[in-house]
Structure formats: structure tokens, C-alpha cells
Amino acid sequence: QLPPPTTPLRIPFTNRDVAIAINSESFDDLVALGAATGRFAFNKTLPGDRVNTSILELFIPEAYLRCPSCPFSIDFAILPRFPPRGVFHDGSMTFSFINAVVGINAVNNATPSHPIYDDLFDLYVNLTFTLDHFSVNSTGETSNIYFQLAVEEFTTALDTSAVGHFDVHKVGESLDWVLTTILVPMFNSEFGGFPLTFIKDGFGLDKWLIEITGDAITLGADIVLPPF
């Protein structure tokens, strides 16, 4: 009896020696591992000349009075039990975060060498964003993967507050504005790329390429051999 027919292997990069494909299930496993080990946690202080606690003066006056016209510091963390999920598209991918925790802090710079961080409130955030315009730039032994970020959906709910009860919807609108007009453009202009370096003692992989389809992320590379 003849074996069942098989689907021919598609070679995505005919100009590279090897290709590595990661399907959506494996990608979600990697992202879950990153969430469990704190890889998605970050802190960012926003430029005070563009946004500060004065935007809270009308609907959270206590937050403003604790630190008038102070810059914000934003903490972002993923709860391990709610890892983000990725969906692949042709040329792009979508990330969804459920119940991520965003901490809003005021930064008192009265003594610039020793700023004081005042925890105002923490929010649960549901966030969906898209990564697209992928490209790779190789410099020496390192290839950097670049992409652009865009926010698709953003909703909030109150976790804890040191400034009393307030209209979370209005805060969500303000944070949405901060995301779309400050944080996302800042990320897209400052992002230095995701580095890939797999060379040691003259042996490894180099000159990476990336392709995203609805089925998988595929990375292609050339094999590097030491001189004989």
C-alpha cells in the first residue's frame, strides 16, 4: 500500500541556507514563558513638557494636588496567568493582552538627583496592538529585526487607588491619548530592533530574513563556517 500523499515543503527563502518556522501555538508558548519570567515588564517616565498630572486636575483633583504638574512614570506588567496571545496575518501580527497591570505614578523632581515616585493608582488593561512593516538590518555578526507598533483596542478597569474613587472611563480616554500620541510614536522612533546573534567562534547563523503569514513566522539565515 502506498503511503498517503504529503504536502510539498514550501521553501520561503531560496536565497538562505536554512529556515526556521514557528507556528502560532509554539509562539504562544514562547510568549507565555516570557510573561512568566517578566520579559514584558517595563517602566517608562514620560516627558513632563508633553503630559503631566495637570491632565488629572479636573476629574482626579487629589492626584494633581499630591504632585502638581509632575511627570508620569508608567509601570507595565503581565500577570503570568493571563499571558498575551498572538494572531498571525500576512505581513503582520496582532498581540492581545488581557488584565495587564499598568501603574500610574507621579514623579516629584524637586530634587532632580533623587526623584520621588508617588504611586497614584493601578489599572487592569485590555490591550490589542499590531506589529507590521517588519524588516531586518544586519550589522557585523548581529541582525536586528525592526517593526512598527499600532494600538487597535484599549480598555481599562480600576485595580487599586491611593487617590480615592474616580471615573475610570475618563482616565482610560486620557491613557489612550497618551498611548497613541506619545508612547507609540516614541517607541516607533526609538526602537533599536530585536537583535539576533547566533555566531560563536566563527560558526553560527547570520544574515537573517523574516516572513510572516497567517500560519507561521519564518526566519531564514545563512550558515557561517569558520575559515579552514
mmCIF file of N, CA and C in Angstrom, residues 82-193:
data_model
loop_
_atom_site.group_PDB
_atom_site.id
_atom_site.type_symbol
_atom_site.label_atom_id
_atom_site.label_comp_id
_atom_site.label_asym_id
_atom_site.label_seq_id
_atom_site.Cartn_x
_atom_site.Cartn_y
_atom_site.Cartn_z
ATOM 1 N N PHE A 82 -2.342 35.323 32.821
ATOM 2 C CA PHE A 82 -3.004 35.924 31.664
ATOM 3 C C PHE A 82 -1.955 36.272 30.596
ATOM 4 N N PRO A 83 -1.272 35.277 30.038
ATOM 5 C CA PRO A 83 -0.241 35.590 29.036
ATOM 6 C C PRO A 83 -0.875 36.161 27.776
ATOM 7 N N PRO A 84 -0.159 37.024 27.081
ATOM 8 C CA PRO A 84 -0.691 37.581 25.824
ATOM 9 C C PRO A 84 -0.816 36.511 24.757
ATOM 10 N N ARG A 85 -1.656 36.789 23.782
ATOM 11 C CA ARG A 85 -1.884 35.874 22.671
ATOM 12 C C ARG A 85 -1.570 36.579 21.361
ATOM 13 N N GLY A 86 -0.998 35.814 20.437
ATOM 14 C CA GLY A 86 -0.653 36.375 19.143
ATOM 15 C C GLY A 86 -1.463 35.748 18.026
ATOM 16 N N VAL A 87 -1.834 36.555 17.051
ATOM 17 C CA VAL A 87 -2.525 36.090 15.853
ATOM 18 C C VAL A 87 -1.717 36.553 14.648
ATOM 19 N N PHE A 88 -1.396 35.617 13.754
ATOM 20 C CA PHE A 88 -0.591 35.941 12.590
ATOM 21 C C PHE A 88 -1.475 36.351 11.408
ATOM 22 N N HIS A 89 -0.972 37.313 10.654
ATOM 23 C CA HIS A 89 -1.592 37.734 9.398
ATOM 24 C C HIS A 89 -0.493 37.780 8.349
ATOM 25 N N ASP A 90 -0.860 37.949 7.109
ATOM 26 C CA ASP A 90 0.150 38.083 6.061
ATOM 27 C C ASP A 90 0.865 39.425 6.221
ATOM 28 N N GLY A 91 2.113 39.372 6.650
ATOM 29 C CA GLY A 91 2.924 40.572 6.786
ATOM 30 C C GLY A 91 2.807 41.277 8.120
ATOM 31 N N SER A 92 1.974 40.788 9.041
ATOM 32 C CA SER A 92 1.813 41.452 10.331
ATOM 33 C C SER A 92 1.348 40.447 11.374
ATOM 34 N N MET A 93 1.278 40.901 12.614
ATOM 35 C CA MET A 93 0.758 40.059 13.688
ATOM 36 C C MET A 93 0.069 40.950 14.715
ATOM 37 N N THR A 94 -0.904 40.371 15.420
ATOM 38 C CA THR A 94 -1.667 41.094 16.431
ATOM 39 C C THR A 94 -1.435 40.459 17.790
ATOM 40 N N PHE A 95 -1.156 41.294 18.797
ATOM 41 C CA PHE A 95 -0.979 40.872 20.174
ATOM 42 C C PHE A 95 -2.180 41.333 20.992
ATOM 43 N N SER A 96 -2.666 40.473 21.877
ATOM 44 C CA SER A 96 -3.742 40.847 22.785
ATOM 45 C C SER A 96 -3.309 40.553 24.219
ATOM 46 N N PHE A 97 -3.367 41.578 25.059
ATOM 47 C CA PHE A 97 -3.071 41.454 26.478
ATOM 48 C C PHE A 97 -4.376 41.568 27.259
ATOM 49 N N ILE A 98 -4.629 40.648 28.170
ATOM 50 C CA ILE A 98 -5.822 40.659 28.997
ATOM 51 C C ILE A 98 -5.403 40.833 30.458
ATOM 52 N N ASN A 99 -5.998 41.827 31.118
ATOM 53 C CA ASN A 99 -5.717 42.088 32.530
ATOM 54 C C ASN A 99 -4.236 42.333 32.798
ATOM 55 N N ALA A 100 -3.577 43.030 31.868
ATOM 56 C CA ALA A 100 -2.245 43.533 32.180
ATOM 57 C C ALA A 100 -2.387 44.623 33.241
ATOM 58 N N VAL A 101 -1.354 44.818 34.041
ATOM 59 C CA VAL A 101 -1.405 45.802 35.118
ATOM 60 C C VAL A 101 -0.557 47.011 34.736
ATOM 61 N N VAL A 102 -1.190 48.183 34.757
ATOM 62 C CA VAL A 102 -0.495 49.436 34.461
ATOM 63 C C VAL A 102 -0.512 50.298 35.713
ATOM 64 N N GLY A 103 0.661 50.639 36.214
ATOM 65 C CA GLY A 103 0.779 51.503 37.384
ATOM 66 C C GLY A 103 1.054 52.932 36.959
ATOM 67 N N ILE A 104 0.282 53.873 37.490
ATOM 68 C CA ILE A 104 0.447 55.291 37.180
ATOM 69 C C ILE A 104 1.078 55.974 38.392
ATOM 70 N N ASN A 105 2.256 56.531 38.208
ATOM 71 C CA ASN A 105 2.994 57.175 39.292
ATOM 72 C C ASN A 105 3.313 58.617 38.917
ATOM 73 N N ALA A 106 3.294 59.503 39.899
ATOM 74 C CA ALA A 106 3.758 60.872 39.703
ATOM 75 C C ALA A 106 5.219 60.954 40.125
ATOM 76 N N VAL A 107 6.010 61.697 39.366
ATOM 77 C CA VAL A 107 7.443 61.813 39.645
ATOM 78 C C VAL A 107 7.739 63.223 40.144
ATOM 79 N N ASN A 108 8.081 63.337 41.416
ATOM 80 C CA ASN A 108 8.424 64.625 42.014
ATOM 81 C C ASN A 108 9.920 64.857 41.821
ATOM 82 N N ASN A 109 10.246 65.832 40.966
ATOM 83 C CA ASN A 109 11.648 66.132 40.647
ATOM 84 C C ASN A 109 12.151 67.360 41.393
ATOM 85 N N ALA A 110 11.596 67.629 42.584
ATOM 86 C CA ALA A 110 12.066 68.777 43.356
ATOM 87 C C ALA A 110 13.575 68.680 43.608
ATOM 88 N N THR A 111 14.029 67.449 43.818
ATOM 89 C CA THR A 111 15.470 67.195 43.901
ATOM 90 C C THR A 111 15.818 66.279 42.736
ATOM 91 N N PRO A 112 16.259 66.834 41.593
ATOM 92 C CA PRO A 112 16.442 66.025 40.376
ATOM 93 C C PRO A 112 17.311 64.795 40.560
ATOM 94 N N SER A 113 18.298 64.858 41.439
ATOM 95 C CA SER A 113 19.187 63.700 41.620
ATOM 96 C C SER A 113 18.513 62.588 42.421
ATOM 97 N N HIS A 114 17.416 62.910 43.119
ATOM 98 C CA HIS A 114 16.697 61.906 43.912
ATOM 99 C C HIS A 114 15.191 62.088 43.710
ATOM 100 N N PRO A 115 14.680 61.754 42.529
ATOM 101 C CA PRO A 115 13.236 61.911 42.289
ATOM 102 C C PRO A 115 12.426 61.000 43.205
ATOM 103 N N ILE A 116 11.253 61.473 43.581
ATOM 104 C CA ILE A 116 10.348 60.713 44.439
ATOM 105 C C ILE A 116 9.181 60.226 43.600
ATOM 106 N N TYR A 117 8.921 58.921 43.640
ATOM 107 C CA TYR A 117 7.843 58.314 42.859
ATOM 108 C C TYR A 117 6.641 58.083 43.775
ATOM 109 N N ASP A 118 5.526 58.689 43.424
ATOM 110 C CA ASP A 118 4.303 58.593 44.205
ATOM 111 C C ASP A 118 3.296 57.722 43.450
ATOM 112 N N ASP A 119 2.987 56.548 44.005
ATOM 113 C CA ASP A 119 2.050 55.618 43.374
ATOM 114 C C ASP A 119 0.637 56.179 43.491
ATOM 115 N N LEU A 120 0.024 56.551 42.341
ATOM 116 C CA LEU A 120 -1.313 57.144 42.342
ATOM 117 C C LEU A 120 -2.402 56.073 42.251
ATOM 118 N N PHE A 121 -2.328 55.239 41.219
ATOM 119 C CA PHE A 121 -3.322 54.172 41.063
ATOM 120 C C PHE A 121 -2.806 53.137 40.077
ATOM 121 N N ASP A 122 -3.393 51.936 40.162
ATOM 122 C CA ASP A 122 -3.074 50.841 39.247
ATOM 123 C C ASP A 122 -4.343 50.458 38.489
ATOM 124 N N LEU A 123 -4.179 50.116 37.230
ATOM 125 C CA LEU A 123 -5.302 49.750 36.379
ATOM 126 C C LEU A 123 -5.090 48.361 35.786
ATOM 127 N N TYR A 124 -6.195 47.640 35.595
ATOM 128 C CA TYR A 124 -6.182 46.475 34.723
ATOM 129 C C TYR A 124 -6.462 46.970 33.307
ATOM 130 N N VAL A 125 -5.692 46.458 32.360
ATOM 131 C CA VAL A 125 -5.789 46.948 30.986
ATOM 132 C C VAL A 125 -5.952 45.777 30.026
ATOM 133 N N ASN A 126 -6.909 45.911 29.128
ATOM 134 C CA ASN A 126 -7.010 45.015 27.972
ATOM 135 C C ASN A 126 -6.497 45.787 26.764
ATOM 136 N N LEU A 127 -5.486 45.237 26.122
ATOM 137 C CA LEU A 127 -4.792 45.969 25.071
ATOM 138 C C LEU A 127 -4.547 45.063 23.868
ATOM 139 N N THR A 128 -4.909 45.564 22.700
ATOM 140 C CA THR A 128 -4.622 44.860 21.451
ATOM 141 C C THR A 128 -3.832 45.793 20.550
ATOM 142 N N PHE A 129 -2.707 45.312 20.050
ATOM 143 C CA PHE A 129 -1.920 46.134 19.123
ATOM 144 C C PHE A 129 -1.370 45.279 18.000
ATOM 145 N N THR A 130 -1.000 45.945 16.938
ATOM 146 C CA THR A 130 -0.500 45.281 15.735
ATOM 147 C C THR A 130 0.966 45.622 15.514
ATOM 148 N N LEU A 131 1.734 44.623 15.094
ATOM 149 C CA LEU A 131 3.116 44.808 14.645
ATOM 150 C C LEU A 131 3.155 44.570 13.150
ATOM 151 N N ASP A 132 3.677 45.550 12.405
ATOM 152 C CA ASP A 132 3.775 45.376 10.957
ATOM 153 C C ASP A 132 5.021 46.097 10.444
ATOM 154 N N HIS A 133 5.160 46.145 9.133
ATOM 155 C CA HIS A 133 6.335 46.744 8.484
ATOM 156 C C HIS A 133 7.634 46.126 9.027
ATOM 157 N N PHE A 134 7.684 44.800 9.028
ATOM 158 C CA PHE A 134 8.870 44.104 9.502
ATOM 159 C C PHE A 134 10.025 44.258 8.506
ATOM 160 N N SER A 135 11.213 44.411 9.048
ATOM 161 C CA SER A 135 12.417 44.469 8.211
ATOM 162 C C SER A 135 13.596 43.974 9.045
ATOM 163 N N VAL A 136 14.687 43.625 8.367
ATOM 164 C CA VAL A 136 15.886 43.134 9.051
ATOM 165 C C VAL A 136 17.080 43.917 8.531
ATOM 166 N N ASN A 137 17.919 44.363 9.462
ATOM 167 C CA ASN A 137 19.156 45.046 9.100
ATOM 168 C C ASN A 137 20.315 44.319 9.770
ATOM 169 N N SER A 138 21.277 43.883 8.975
ATOM 170 C CA SER A 138 22.419 43.134 9.500
ATOM 171 C C SER A 138 23.632 44.039 9.599
ATOM 172 N N THR A 139 24.256 44.023 10.786
ATOM 173 C CA THR A 139 25.477 44.793 11.017
ATOM 174 C C THR A 139 26.487 43.889 11.712
ATOM 175 N N GLY A 140 27.559 43.560 11.035
ATOM 176 C CA GLY A 140 28.543 42.659 11.622
ATOM 177 C C GLY A 140 27.930 41.294 11.877
ATOM 178 N N GLU A 141 28.047 40.809 13.109
ATOM 179 C CA GLU A 141 27.527 39.492 13.466
ATOM 180 C C GLU A 141 26.099 39.559 14.008
ATOM 181 N N THR A 142 25.489 40.737 14.050
ATOM 182 C CA THR A 142 24.155 40.902 14.614
ATOM 183 C C THR A 142 23.170 41.366 13.553
ATOM 184 N N SER A 143 22.017 40.705 13.515
ATOM 185 C CA SER A 143 20.911 41.148 12.665
ATOM 186 C C SER A 143 19.801 41.669 13.572
ATOM 187 N N ASN A 144 19.269 42.844 13.260
ATOM 188 C CA ASN A 144 18.214 43.444 14.065
ATOM 189 C C ASN A 144 16.894 43.399 13.301
ATOM 190 N N ILE A 145 15.853 42.856 13.967
ATOM 191 C CA ILE A 145 14.513 42.824 13.387
ATOM 192 C C ILE A 145 13.760 44.071 13.833
ATOM 193 N N TYR A 146 13.271 44.838 12.875
ATOM 194 C CA TYR A 146 12.531 46.061 13.153
ATOM 195 C C TYR A 146 11.060 45.875 12.792
ATOM 196 N N PHE A 147 10.200 46.634 13.477
ATOM 197 C CA PHE A 147 8.789 46.651 13.142
ATOM 198 C C PHE A 147 8.174 47.938 13.677
ATOM 199 N N GLN A 148 6.963 48.217 13.235
ATOM 200 C CA GLN A 148 6.203 49.369 13.704
ATOM 201 C C GLN A 148 5.024 48.884 14.543
ATOM 202 N N LEU A 149 4.682 49.676 15.549
ATOM 203 C CA LEU A 149 3.634 49.327 16.506
ATOM 204 C C LEU A 149 2.429 50.243 16.310
ATOM 205 N N ALA A 150 1.224 49.671 16.382
ATOM 206 C CA ALA A 150 -0.013 50.450 16.310
ATOM 207 C C ALA A 150 -1.027 49.867 17.287
ATOM 208 N N VAL A 151 -1.720 50.716 18.054
ATOM 209 C CA VAL A 151 -2.720 50.269 19.026
ATOM 210 C C VAL A 151 -4.070 50.120 18.335
ATOM 211 N N GLU A 152 -4.712 48.973 18.545
ATOM 212 C CA GLU A 152 -6.019 48.697 17.945
ATOM 213 C C GLU A 152 -7.157 48.851 18.954
ATOM 214 N N GLU A 153 -6.946 48.424 20.193
ATOM 215 C CA GLU A 153 -8.006 48.468 21.204
ATOM 216 C C GLU A 153 -7.389 48.680 22.573
ATOM 217 N N PHE A 154 -8.075 49.472 23.417
ATOM 218 C CA PHE A 154 -7.541 49.782 24.733
ATOM 219 C C PHE A 154 -8.701 50.040 25.688
ATOM 220 N N THR A 155 -8.854 49.204 26.718
ATOM 221 C CA THR A 155 -9.884 49.401 27.736
ATOM 222 C C THR A 155 -9.259 49.230 29.110
ATOM 223 N N THR A 156 -9.881 49.863 30.141
ATOM 224 C CA THR A 156 -9.296 49.870 31.473
ATOM 225 C C THR A 156 -10.341 49.550 32.543
ATOM 226 N N ALA A 157 -9.849 49.075 33.696
ATOM 227 C CA ALA A 157 -10.656 48.888 34.895
ATOM 228 C C ALA A 157 -9.748 49.160 36.086
ATOM 229 N N LEU A 158 -10.311 49.672 37.165
ATOM 230 C CA LEU A 158 -9.513 50.060 38.327
ATOM 231 C C LEU A 158 -9.090 48.836 39.131
ATOM 232 N N ASP A 159 -7.804 48.802 39.499
ATOM 233 C CA ASP A 159 -7.277 47.770 40.397
ATOM 234 C C ASP A 159 -7.174 48.348 41.805
ATOM 235 N N THR A 160 -6.226 49.247 42.047
ATOM 236 C CA THR A 160 -6.075 49.893 43.346
ATOM 237 C C THR A 160 -5.886 51.394 43.147
ATOM 238 N N SER A 161 -6.218 52.166 44.181
ATOM 239 C CA SER A 161 -6.106 53.621 44.078
ATOM 240 C C SER A 161 -5.665 54.207 45.407
ATOM 241 N N ALA A 162 -4.704 55.134 45.344
ATOM 242 C CA ALA A 162 -4.290 55.896 46.517
ATOM 243 C C ALA A 162 -4.894 57.293 46.504
ATOM 244 N N VAL A 163 -5.763 57.557 45.530
ATOM 245 C CA VAL A 163 -6.346 58.903 45.381
ATOM 246 C C VAL A 163 -7.875 58.844 45.359
ATOM 247 N N GLY A 164 -8.444 57.818 45.962
ATOM 248 C CA GLY A 164 -9.894 57.720 46.060
ATOM 249 C C GLY A 164 -10.531 57.184 44.791
ATOM 250 N N HIS A 165 -11.862 57.195 44.766
ATOM 251 C CA HIS A 165 -12.603 56.727 43.602
ATOM 252 C C HIS A 165 -12.659 57.817 42.538
ATOM 253 N N PHE A 166 -12.703 57.390 41.278
ATOM 254 C CA PHE A 166 -12.760 58.348 40.174
ATOM 255 C C PHE A 166 -13.347 57.666 38.952
ATOM 256 N N ASP A 167 -13.607 58.449 37.924
ATOM 257 C CA ASP A 167 -14.195 57.945 36.686
ATOM 258 C C ASP A 167 -13.099 57.260 35.860
ATOM 259 N N VAL A 168 -13.087 55.936 35.915
ATOM 260 C CA VAL A 168 -12.044 55.186 35.224
ATOM 261 C C VAL A 168 -12.148 55.390 33.715
ATOM 262 N N HIS A 169 -13.361 55.590 33.197
ATOM 263 C CA HIS A 169 -13.539 55.780 31.757
ATOM 264 C C HIS A 169 -12.765 57.007 31.275
ATOM 265 N N LYS A 170 -12.828 58.102 32.044
ATOM 266 C CA LYS A 170 -12.101 59.310 31.649
ATOM 267 C C LYS A 170 -10.592 59.093 31.706
ATOM 268 N N VAL A 171 -10.149 58.358 32.730
ATOM 269 C CA VAL A 171 -8.720 58.037 32.807
ATOM 270 C C VAL A 171 -8.311 57.194 31.603
ATOM 271 N N GLY A 172 -9.166 56.228 31.228
ATOM 272 C CA GLY A 172 -8.874 55.404 30.061
ATOM 273 C C GLY A 172 -8.757 56.232 28.796
ATOM 274 N N GLU A 173 -9.620 57.234 28.645
ATOM 275 C CA GLU A 173 -9.535 58.108 27.478
ATOM 276 C C GLU A 173 -8.214 58.872 27.473
ATOM 277 N N SER A 174 -7.790 59.350 28.645
ATOM 278 C CA SER A 174 -6.521 60.077 28.731
ATOM 279 C C SER A 174 -5.340 59.153 28.420
ATOM 280 N N LEU A 175 -5.386 57.926 28.959
ATOM 281 C CA LEU A 175 -4.298 56.984 28.692
ATOM 282 C C LEU A 175 -4.266 56.572 27.228
ATOM 283 N N ASP A 176 -5.433 56.438 26.623
ATOM 284 C CA ASP A 176 -5.492 56.118 25.197
ATOM 285 C C ASP A 176 -4.809 57.216 24.395
ATOM 286 N N TRP A 177 -5.069 58.471 24.779
ATOM 287 C CA TRP A 177 -4.413 59.600 24.107
ATOM 288 C C TRP A 177 -2.893 59.551 24.311
ATOM 289 N N VAL A 178 -2.461 59.245 25.551
ATOM 290 C CA VAL A 178 -1.022 59.142 25.827
ATOM 291 C C VAL A 178 -0.399 58.041 24.990
ATOM 292 N N LEU A 179 -1.093 56.906 24.883
ATOM 293 C CA LEU A 179 -0.582 55.787 24.087
ATOM 294 C C LEU A 179 -0.398 56.170 22.627
ATOM 295 N N THR A 180 -1.475 56.710 22.037
ATOM 296 C CA THR A 180 -1.474 56.927 20.586
ATOM 297 C C THR A 180 -0.651 58.137 20.158
ATOM 298 N N THR A 181 -0.520 59.143 21.030
ATOM 299 C CA THR A 181 0.181 60.367 20.619
ATOM 300 C C THR A 181 1.594 60.486 21.174
ATOM 301 N N ILE A 182 1.901 59.719 22.240
ATOM 302 C CA ILE A 182 3.228 59.858 22.858
ATOM 303 C C ILE A 182 3.978 58.531 22.882
ATOM 304 N N LEU A 183 3.403 57.522 23.575
ATOM 305 C CA LEU A 183 4.160 56.291 23.790
ATOM 306 C C LEU A 183 4.434 55.524 22.503
ATOM 307 N N VAL A 184 3.394 55.326 21.679
ATOM 308 C CA VAL A 184 3.593 54.549 20.452
ATOM 309 C C VAL A 184 4.542 55.265 19.487
ATOM 310 N N PRO A 185 4.341 56.567 19.195
ATOM 311 C CA PRO A 185 5.329 57.246 18.339
ATOM 312 C C PRO A 185 6.741 57.231 18.929
ATOM 313 N N MET A 186 6.839 57.340 20.279
ATOM 314 C CA MET A 186 8.152 57.290 20.919
ATOM 315 C C MET A 186 8.798 55.935 20.700
ATOM 316 N N PHE A 187 8.018 54.866 20.876
ATOM 317 C CA PHE A 187 8.544 53.513 20.651
ATOM 318 C C PHE A 187 8.991 53.348 19.206
ATOM 319 N N ASN A 188 8.140 53.748 18.267
ATOM 320 C CA ASN A 188 8.456 53.539 16.851
ATOM 321 C C ASN A 188 9.689 54.320 16.412
ATOM 322 N N SER A 189 9.949 55.460 17.049
ATOM 323 C CA SER A 189 11.115 56.256 16.666
ATOM 324 C C SER A 189 12.387 55.811 17.391
ATOM 325 N N GLU A 190 12.238 55.223 18.595
ATOM 326 C CA GLU A 190 13.410 54.874 19.395
ATOM 327 C C GLU A 190 13.750 53.389 19.373
ATOM 328 N N PHE A 191 12.842 52.549 18.884
ATOM 329 C CA PHE A 191 13.071 51.102 18.911
ATOM 330 C C PHE A 191 14.318 50.744 18.119
ATOM 331 N N GLY A 192 15.258 50.116 18.799
ATOM 332 C CA GLY A 192 16.536 49.787 18.177
ATOM 333 C C GLY A 192 16.579 48.428 17.521
ATOM 334 N N GLY A 193 15.423 47.760 17.427
ATOM 335 C CA GLY A 193 15.393 46.459 16.795
ATOM 336 C C GLY A 193 15.585 45.332 17.789
#
